[in-house]
Short mmCIF file of C-alpha atoms in Angstrom, two decimals:
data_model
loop_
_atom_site.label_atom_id
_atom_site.label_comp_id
_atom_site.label_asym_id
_atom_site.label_seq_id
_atom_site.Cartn_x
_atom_site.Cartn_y
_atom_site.Cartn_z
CA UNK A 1 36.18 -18.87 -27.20
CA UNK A 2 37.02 -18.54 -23.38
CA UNK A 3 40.65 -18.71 -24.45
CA UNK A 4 40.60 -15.93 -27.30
CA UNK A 5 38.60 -13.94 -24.43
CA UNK A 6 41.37 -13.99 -21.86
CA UNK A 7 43.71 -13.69 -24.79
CA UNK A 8 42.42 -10.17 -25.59
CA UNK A 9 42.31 -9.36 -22.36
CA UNK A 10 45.71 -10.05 -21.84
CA UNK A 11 46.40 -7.15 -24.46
CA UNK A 12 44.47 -5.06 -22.96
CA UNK A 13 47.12 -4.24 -20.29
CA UNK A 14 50.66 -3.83 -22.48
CA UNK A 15 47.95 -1.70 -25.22
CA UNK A 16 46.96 0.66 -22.26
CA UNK A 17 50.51 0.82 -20.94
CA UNK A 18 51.83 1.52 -24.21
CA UNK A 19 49.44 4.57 -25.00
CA UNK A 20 49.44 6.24 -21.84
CA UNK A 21 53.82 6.07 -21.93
CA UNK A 22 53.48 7.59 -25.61
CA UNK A 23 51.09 10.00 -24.54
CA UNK A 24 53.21 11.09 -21.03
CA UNK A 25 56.40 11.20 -22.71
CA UNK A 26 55.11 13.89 -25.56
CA UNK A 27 53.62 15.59 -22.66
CA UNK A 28 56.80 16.49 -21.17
CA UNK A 29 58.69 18.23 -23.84
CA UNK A 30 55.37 19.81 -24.04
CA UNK A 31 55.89 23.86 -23.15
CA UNK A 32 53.40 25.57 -20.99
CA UNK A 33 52.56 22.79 -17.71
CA UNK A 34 50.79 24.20 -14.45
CA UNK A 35 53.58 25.50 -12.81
CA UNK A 36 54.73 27.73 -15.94
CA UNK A 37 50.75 28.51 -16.04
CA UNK A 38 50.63 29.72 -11.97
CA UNK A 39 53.62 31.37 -12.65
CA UNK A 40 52.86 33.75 -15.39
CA UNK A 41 49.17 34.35 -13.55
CA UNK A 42 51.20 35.34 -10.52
CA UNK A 43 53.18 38.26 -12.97
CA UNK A 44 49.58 39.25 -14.71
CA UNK A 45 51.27 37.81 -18.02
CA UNK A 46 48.43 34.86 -18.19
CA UNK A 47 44.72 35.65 -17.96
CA UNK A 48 43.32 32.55 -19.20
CA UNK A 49 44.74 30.30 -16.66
CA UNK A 50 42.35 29.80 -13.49
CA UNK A 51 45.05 28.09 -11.28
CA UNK A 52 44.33 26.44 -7.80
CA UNK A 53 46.93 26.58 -5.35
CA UNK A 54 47.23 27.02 -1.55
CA UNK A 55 47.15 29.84 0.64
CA UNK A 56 50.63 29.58 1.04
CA UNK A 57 51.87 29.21 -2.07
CA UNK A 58 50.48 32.43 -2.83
CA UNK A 59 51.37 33.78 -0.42
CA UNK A 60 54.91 32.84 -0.89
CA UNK A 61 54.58 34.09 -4.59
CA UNK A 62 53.82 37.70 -3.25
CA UNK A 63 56.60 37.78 -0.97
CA UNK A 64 58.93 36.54 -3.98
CA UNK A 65 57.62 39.29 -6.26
CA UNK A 66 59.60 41.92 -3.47
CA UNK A 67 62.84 39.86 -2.49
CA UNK A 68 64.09 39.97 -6.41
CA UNK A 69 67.60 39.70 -4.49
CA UNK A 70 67.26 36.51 -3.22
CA UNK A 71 66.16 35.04 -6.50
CA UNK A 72 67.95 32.35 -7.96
CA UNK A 73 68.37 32.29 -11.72
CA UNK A 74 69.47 28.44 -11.62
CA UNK A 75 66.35 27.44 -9.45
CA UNK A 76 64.34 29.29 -12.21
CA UNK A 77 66.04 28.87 -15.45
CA UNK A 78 63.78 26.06 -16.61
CA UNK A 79 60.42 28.59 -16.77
CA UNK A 80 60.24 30.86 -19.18
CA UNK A 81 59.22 34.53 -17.24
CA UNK A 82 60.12 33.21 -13.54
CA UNK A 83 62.79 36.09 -12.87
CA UNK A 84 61.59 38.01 -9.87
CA UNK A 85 59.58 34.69 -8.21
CA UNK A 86 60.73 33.25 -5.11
CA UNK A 87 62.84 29.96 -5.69
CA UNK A 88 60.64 28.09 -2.56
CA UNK A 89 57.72 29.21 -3.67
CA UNK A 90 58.31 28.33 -7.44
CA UNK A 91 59.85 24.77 -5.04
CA UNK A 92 56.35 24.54 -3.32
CA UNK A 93 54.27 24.60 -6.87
CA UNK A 94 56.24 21.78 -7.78
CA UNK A 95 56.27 20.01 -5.15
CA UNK A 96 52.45 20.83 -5.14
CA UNK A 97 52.06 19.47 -8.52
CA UNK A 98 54.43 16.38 -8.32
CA UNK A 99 57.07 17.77 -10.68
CA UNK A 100 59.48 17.57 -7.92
CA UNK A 101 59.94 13.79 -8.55
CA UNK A 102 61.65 12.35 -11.54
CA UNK A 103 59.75 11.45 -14.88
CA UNK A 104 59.92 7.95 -14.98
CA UNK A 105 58.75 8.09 -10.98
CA UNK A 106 55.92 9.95 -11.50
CA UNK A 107 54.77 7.45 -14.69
CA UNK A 108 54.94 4.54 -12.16
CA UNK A 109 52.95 6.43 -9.68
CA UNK A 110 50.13 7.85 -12.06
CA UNK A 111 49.85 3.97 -13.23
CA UNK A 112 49.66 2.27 -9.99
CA UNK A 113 46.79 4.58 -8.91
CA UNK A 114 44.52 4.01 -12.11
CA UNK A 115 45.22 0.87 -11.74
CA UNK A 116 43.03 1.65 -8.86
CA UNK A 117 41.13 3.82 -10.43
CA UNK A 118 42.28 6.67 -8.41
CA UNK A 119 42.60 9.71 -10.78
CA UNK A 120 43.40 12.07 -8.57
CA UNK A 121 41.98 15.46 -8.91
CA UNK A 122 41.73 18.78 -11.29
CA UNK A 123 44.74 20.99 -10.92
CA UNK A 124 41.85 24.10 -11.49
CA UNK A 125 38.40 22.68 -10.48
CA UNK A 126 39.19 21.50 -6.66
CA UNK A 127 36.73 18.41 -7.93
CA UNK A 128 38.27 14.57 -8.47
CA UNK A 129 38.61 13.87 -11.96
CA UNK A 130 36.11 10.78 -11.84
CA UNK A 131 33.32 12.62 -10.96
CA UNK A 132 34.35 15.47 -13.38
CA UNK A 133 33.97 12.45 -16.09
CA UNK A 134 30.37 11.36 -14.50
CA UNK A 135 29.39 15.26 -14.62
CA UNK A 136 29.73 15.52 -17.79
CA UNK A 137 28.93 11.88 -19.41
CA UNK A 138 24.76 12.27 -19.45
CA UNK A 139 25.75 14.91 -22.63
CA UNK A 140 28.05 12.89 -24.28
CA UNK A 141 25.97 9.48 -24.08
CA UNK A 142 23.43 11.18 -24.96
CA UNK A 143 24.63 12.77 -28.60
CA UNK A 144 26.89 9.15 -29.08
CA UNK A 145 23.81 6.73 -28.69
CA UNK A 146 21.10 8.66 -30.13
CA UNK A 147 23.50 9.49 -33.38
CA UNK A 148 24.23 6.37 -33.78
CA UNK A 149 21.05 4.43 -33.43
CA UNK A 150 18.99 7.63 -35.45
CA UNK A 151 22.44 6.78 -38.31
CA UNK A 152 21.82 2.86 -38.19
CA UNK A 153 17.78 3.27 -38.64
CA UNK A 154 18.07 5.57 -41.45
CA UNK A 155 21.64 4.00 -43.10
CA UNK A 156 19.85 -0.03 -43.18
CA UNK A 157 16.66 0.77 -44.97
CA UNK A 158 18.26 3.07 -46.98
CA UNK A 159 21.13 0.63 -47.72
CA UNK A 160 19.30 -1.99 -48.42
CA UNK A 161 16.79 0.05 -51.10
CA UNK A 162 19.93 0.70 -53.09
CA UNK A 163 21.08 -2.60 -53.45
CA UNK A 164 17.64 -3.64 -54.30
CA UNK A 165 17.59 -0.68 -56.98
CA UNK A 166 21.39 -0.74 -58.27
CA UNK A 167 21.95 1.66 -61.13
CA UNK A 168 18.18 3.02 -61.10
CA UNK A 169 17.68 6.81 -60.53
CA UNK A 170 16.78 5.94 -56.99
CA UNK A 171 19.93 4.79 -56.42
CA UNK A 172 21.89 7.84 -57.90
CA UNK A 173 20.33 10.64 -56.51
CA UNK A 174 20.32 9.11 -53.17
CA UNK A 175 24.07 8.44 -53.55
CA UNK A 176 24.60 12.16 -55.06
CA UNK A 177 22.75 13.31 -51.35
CA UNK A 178 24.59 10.73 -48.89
CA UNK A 179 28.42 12.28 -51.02
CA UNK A 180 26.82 15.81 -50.10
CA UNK A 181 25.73 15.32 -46.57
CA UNK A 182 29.44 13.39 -45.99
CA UNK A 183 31.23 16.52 -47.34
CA UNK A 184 29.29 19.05 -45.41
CA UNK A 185 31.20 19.01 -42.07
CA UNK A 186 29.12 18.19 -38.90
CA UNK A 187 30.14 21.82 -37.74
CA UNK A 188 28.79 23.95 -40.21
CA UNK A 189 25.70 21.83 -40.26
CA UNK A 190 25.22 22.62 -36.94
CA UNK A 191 25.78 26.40 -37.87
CA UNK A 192 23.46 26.59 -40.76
CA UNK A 193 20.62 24.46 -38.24
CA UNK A 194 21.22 27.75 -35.77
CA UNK A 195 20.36 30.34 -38.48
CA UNK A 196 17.39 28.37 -39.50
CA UNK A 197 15.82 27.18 -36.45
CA UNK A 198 17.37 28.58 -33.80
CA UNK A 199 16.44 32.33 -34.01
CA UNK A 200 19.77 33.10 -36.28
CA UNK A 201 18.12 34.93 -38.99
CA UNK A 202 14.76 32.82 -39.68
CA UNK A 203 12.85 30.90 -36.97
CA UNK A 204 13.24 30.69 -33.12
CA UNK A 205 12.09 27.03 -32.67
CA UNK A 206 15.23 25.56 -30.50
CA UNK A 207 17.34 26.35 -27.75
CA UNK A 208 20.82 26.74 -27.95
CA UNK A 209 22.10 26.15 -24.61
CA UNK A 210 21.96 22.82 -22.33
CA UNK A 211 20.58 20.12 -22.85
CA UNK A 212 17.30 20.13 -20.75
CA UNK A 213 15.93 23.89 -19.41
CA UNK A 214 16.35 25.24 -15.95
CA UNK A 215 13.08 24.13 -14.42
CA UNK A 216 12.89 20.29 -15.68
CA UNK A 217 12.72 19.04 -12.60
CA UNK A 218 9.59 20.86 -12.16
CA UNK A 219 8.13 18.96 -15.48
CA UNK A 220 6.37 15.92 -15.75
CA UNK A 221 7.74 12.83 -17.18
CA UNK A 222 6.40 13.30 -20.23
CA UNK A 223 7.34 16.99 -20.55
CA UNK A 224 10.85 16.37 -19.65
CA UNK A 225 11.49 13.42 -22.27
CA UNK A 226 9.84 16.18 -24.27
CA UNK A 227 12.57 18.92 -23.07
CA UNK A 228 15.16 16.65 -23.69
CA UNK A 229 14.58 16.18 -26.89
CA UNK A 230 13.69 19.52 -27.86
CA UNK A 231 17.15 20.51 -26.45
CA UNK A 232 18.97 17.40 -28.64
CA UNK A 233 17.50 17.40 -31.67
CA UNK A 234 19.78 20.39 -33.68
CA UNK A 235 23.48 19.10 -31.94
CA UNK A 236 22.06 15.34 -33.18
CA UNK A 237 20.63 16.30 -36.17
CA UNK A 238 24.18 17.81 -36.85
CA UNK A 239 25.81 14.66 -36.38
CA UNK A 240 23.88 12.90 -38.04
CA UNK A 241 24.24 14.43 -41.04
CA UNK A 242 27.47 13.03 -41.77
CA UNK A 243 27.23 9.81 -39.66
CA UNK A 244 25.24 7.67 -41.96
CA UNK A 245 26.87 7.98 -45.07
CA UNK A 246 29.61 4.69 -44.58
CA UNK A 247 26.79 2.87 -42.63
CA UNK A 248 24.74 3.19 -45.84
CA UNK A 249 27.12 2.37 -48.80
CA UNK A 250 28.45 -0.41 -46.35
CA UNK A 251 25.14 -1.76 -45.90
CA UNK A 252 24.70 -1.41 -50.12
CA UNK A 253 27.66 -3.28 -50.94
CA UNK A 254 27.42 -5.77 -48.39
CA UNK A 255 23.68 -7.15 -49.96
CA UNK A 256 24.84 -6.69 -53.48
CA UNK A 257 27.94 -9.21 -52.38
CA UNK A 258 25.72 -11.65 -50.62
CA UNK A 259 22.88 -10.98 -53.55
CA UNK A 260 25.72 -12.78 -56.54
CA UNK A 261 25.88 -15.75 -54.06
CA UNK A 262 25.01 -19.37 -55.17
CA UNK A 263 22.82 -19.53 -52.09
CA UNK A 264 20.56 -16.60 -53.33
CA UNK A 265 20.10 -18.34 -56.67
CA UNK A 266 19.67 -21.48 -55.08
CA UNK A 267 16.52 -19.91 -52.86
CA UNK A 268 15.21 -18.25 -56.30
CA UNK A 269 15.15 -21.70 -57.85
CA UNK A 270 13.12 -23.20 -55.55
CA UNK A 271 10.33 -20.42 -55.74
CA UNK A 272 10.85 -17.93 -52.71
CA UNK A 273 9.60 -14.62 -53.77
CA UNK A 274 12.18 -11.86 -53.45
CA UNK A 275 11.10 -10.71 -49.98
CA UNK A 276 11.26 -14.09 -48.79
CA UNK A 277 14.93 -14.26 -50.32
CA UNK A 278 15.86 -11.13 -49.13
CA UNK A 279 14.84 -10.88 -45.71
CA UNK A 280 14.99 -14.77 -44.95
CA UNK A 281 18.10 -15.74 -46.32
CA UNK A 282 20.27 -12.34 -47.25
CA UNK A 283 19.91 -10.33 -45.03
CA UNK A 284 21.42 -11.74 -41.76
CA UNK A 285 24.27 -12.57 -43.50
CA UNK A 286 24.89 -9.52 -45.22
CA UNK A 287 24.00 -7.10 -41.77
CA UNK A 288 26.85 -9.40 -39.92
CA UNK A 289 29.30 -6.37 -40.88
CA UNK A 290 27.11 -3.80 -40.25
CA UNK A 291 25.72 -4.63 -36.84
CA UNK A 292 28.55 -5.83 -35.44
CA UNK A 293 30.12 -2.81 -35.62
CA UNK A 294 27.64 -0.74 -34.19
CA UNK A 295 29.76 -0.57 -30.37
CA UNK A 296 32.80 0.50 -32.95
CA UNK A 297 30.64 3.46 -34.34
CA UNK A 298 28.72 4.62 -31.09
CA UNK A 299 32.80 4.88 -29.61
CA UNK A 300 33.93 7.01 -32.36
CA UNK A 301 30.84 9.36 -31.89
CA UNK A 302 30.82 9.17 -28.81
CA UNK A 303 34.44 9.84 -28.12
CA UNK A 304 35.79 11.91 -31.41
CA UNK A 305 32.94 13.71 -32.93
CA UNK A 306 31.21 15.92 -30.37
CA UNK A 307 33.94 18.76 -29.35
CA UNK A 308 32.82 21.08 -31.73
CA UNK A 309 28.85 20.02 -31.73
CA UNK A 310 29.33 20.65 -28.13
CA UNK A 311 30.97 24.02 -28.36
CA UNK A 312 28.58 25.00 -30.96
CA UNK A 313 25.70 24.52 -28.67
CA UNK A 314 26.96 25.16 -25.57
CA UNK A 315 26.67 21.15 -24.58
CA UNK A 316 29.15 20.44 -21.46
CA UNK A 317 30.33 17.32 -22.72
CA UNK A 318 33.28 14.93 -22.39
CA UNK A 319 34.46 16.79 -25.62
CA UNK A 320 34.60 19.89 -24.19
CA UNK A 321 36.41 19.15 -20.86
CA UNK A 322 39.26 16.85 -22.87
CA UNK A 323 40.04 19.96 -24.88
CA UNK A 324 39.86 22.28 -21.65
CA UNK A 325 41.82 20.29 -20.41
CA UNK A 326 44.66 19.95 -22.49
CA UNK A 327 44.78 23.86 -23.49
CA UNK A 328 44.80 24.51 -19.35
CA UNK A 329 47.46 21.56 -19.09
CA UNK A 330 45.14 20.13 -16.38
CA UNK A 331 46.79 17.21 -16.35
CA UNK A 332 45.10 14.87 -14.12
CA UNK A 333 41.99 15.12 -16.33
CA UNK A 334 43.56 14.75 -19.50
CA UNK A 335 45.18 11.42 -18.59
CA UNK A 336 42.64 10.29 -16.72
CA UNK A 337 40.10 10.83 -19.21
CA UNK A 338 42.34 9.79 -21.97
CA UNK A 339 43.02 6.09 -19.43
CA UNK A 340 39.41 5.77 -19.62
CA UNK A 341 38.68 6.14 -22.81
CA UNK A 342 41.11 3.88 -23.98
CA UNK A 343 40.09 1.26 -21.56
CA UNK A 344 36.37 2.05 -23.06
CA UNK A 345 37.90 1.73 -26.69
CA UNK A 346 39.94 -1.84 -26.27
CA UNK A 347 36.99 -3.07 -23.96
CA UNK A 348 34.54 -2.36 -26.79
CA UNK A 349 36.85 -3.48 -29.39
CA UNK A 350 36.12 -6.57 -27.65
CA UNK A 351 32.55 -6.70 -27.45
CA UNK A 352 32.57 -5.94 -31.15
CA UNK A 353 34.33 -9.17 -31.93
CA UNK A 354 31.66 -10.88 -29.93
CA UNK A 355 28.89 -9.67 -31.61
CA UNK A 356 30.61 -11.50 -34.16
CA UNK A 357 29.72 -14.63 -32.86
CA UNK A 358 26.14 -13.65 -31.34
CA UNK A 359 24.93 -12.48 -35.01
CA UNK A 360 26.55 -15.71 -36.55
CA UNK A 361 27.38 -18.51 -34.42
CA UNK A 362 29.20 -20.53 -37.14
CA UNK A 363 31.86 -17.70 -35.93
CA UNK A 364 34.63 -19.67 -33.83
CA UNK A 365 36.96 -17.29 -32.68
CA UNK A 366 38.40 -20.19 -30.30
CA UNK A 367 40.11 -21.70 -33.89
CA UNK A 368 41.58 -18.71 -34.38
CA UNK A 369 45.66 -18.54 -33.73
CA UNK A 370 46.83 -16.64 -30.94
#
């Protein structure tokens, strides 16, 4: 096992090498970067851009805008719009920025400083990019763990009352709901939850914005796990809806598998009533698949399916600030967010494998080749 352990972690480093080259070498044929982005705010042609440079550089872009003869077209040529802009100062943003340095230097550099864990910090929010990523991480654990652990209590008993009640009625009207509530995406869930409940056209029983209210730290402890909840419960229901759906039919076919075995008959033979059978003998074998991938499915919550739950309700999440981040070209934040998520996905990836081997010991991963 301890050799399978430091086998995987041995991947880990050529995996996260490999996606973060991928990901920097699409960036840079990528149109639009920071310095295009200061440079059309500087001629009023951008509005959405809130760039952060020095006092100088500024003022070096105003004194550019009046000395159009000293511009140089060949300094320039490579930003769309720069005619008119100072060649030093348009030289000081990228110096500013690092994009004075070749590609394949500034790859090396960005690696050997998460390697350290230095991310460096926002191009627009004059805050380091690791504490950007703790700012906003109490909203995204929050909607990734409670989703998945509300999905995983509804999607076992559930599964395992269909594979107790194969082919009944039971079992086809709940499979005719699960096929609905997979279709319906999360989004317009969460739309048709803010009509209903959230004083869209019917009742006025939720808030919409944050997720606790401006004076919890005045509440009591009870109040504010009661705030917070209040504040979750439409954004989680939302996910929700769709979330348990594969948990469930997994969880089905998994028990109707382990149901055919000989072992099952074998316990029915020698008198064990059906809950005995079911709950003593089937069902640790057949929740092996399920459980063990709960880390999988609380990543791929927590990572891929909050943007737009988090828009929708005004959540400041990890979801949110990836896709700020790559509309504003921010770039800091959107590789180091997307170095620590991947670091998060391999690492879990891991642990998943594991919980291989804590659910079912007969497991030997150590056998395995590698």
């Amino acid at each position: 096992m301890a050799r399978y352990i430091a086998y995987r972690l041995g991947l880990i480093i050529p995996t996260l090498l490999g996606i973060m080259l991928i990901n920097f070498l699409l960036v840079q044929f990528a149109p639009g970067g920071p310095v295009e982005r200061i440079i059309a705010q500087v001629q009023g042609t951008d509005v959405s851009a809130t760039a952060r440079f020095s006092g100088g550089s500024g003022d070096g872009g105003a004194g550019g805008a009046s000395r159009l003869q000293n511009f140089n077209a060949d300094t320039t040529s490579k930003y769309r719009g720069a005619q008119g802009l100072d060649p030093e100062f348009i030289a000081e943003l990228e110096q500013q920025f690092g994009f004075d340095k070749p590609a394949h230097e500034r790859f090396f550099q960005m690696i050997g400083d998460y390697a350290r864990f230095d991310f460096g910090e926002s191009y627009y929010r004059d805050v380091s990019v690791i504490d950007l990523v703790l700012e906003k991480m109490p909203v995204s654990i929050s909607l990734g763990l409670w989703t998945t652990l509300i999905a995983y209590l509804i999607s076992i008993p559930l599964g395992v009352a269909k594979a107790v009640r194969d082919g009944s009625r039971f079992d086809m009207w709940t499979s005719a709901v699960i096929i609905i509530g997979y279709a319906i995406p999360g989004f317009l869930f969460a739309v048709l939850l803010i009509i209903l409940f959230a004083g869209g056209s019917f009742l006025d029983l939720f808030p919409l914005r944050g997720i606790v209210s401006e004076n919890w730290d005045n509440l009591s402890w009870p109040m504010r796990i009661v705030d917070y909840f209040w504040h979750l419960a439409l954004p989680i229901a939302a996910m929700v809806i769709g979330a348990f759906a594969t948990t469930t039919l997994l969880t089905k076919n998994s028990f109707l598998d382990e149901i055919k075995k000989q072992y099952v008959i074998t316990a029915r033979a020698k008198g064990l009533s059906e809950r005995e059978v079911l709950y003593g003998h089937v069902f640790r074998n057949a929740m092996l698949i399920v459980i063990s991938g709960f880390p999988g499915a609380f990543i791929g919550i927590f990572f891929a399916n909050s943007l737009l739950i988090e828009t929708i309700f005004s959540l400041d999440g990890l979801g949110l600030l990836s896709f700020e981040s790559i509309i504003n070209r921010d770039y800091p934040v959107v590789f180091g967010t997307l170095y620590i998520f991947s670091l998060m996905g391999l690492v879990i990836s891991l642990i998943s494998d594991l919980t291989y081997v804590w659910i079912d010991p007969r497991i030997d991963f150590a056998s395995r080749e590698v």
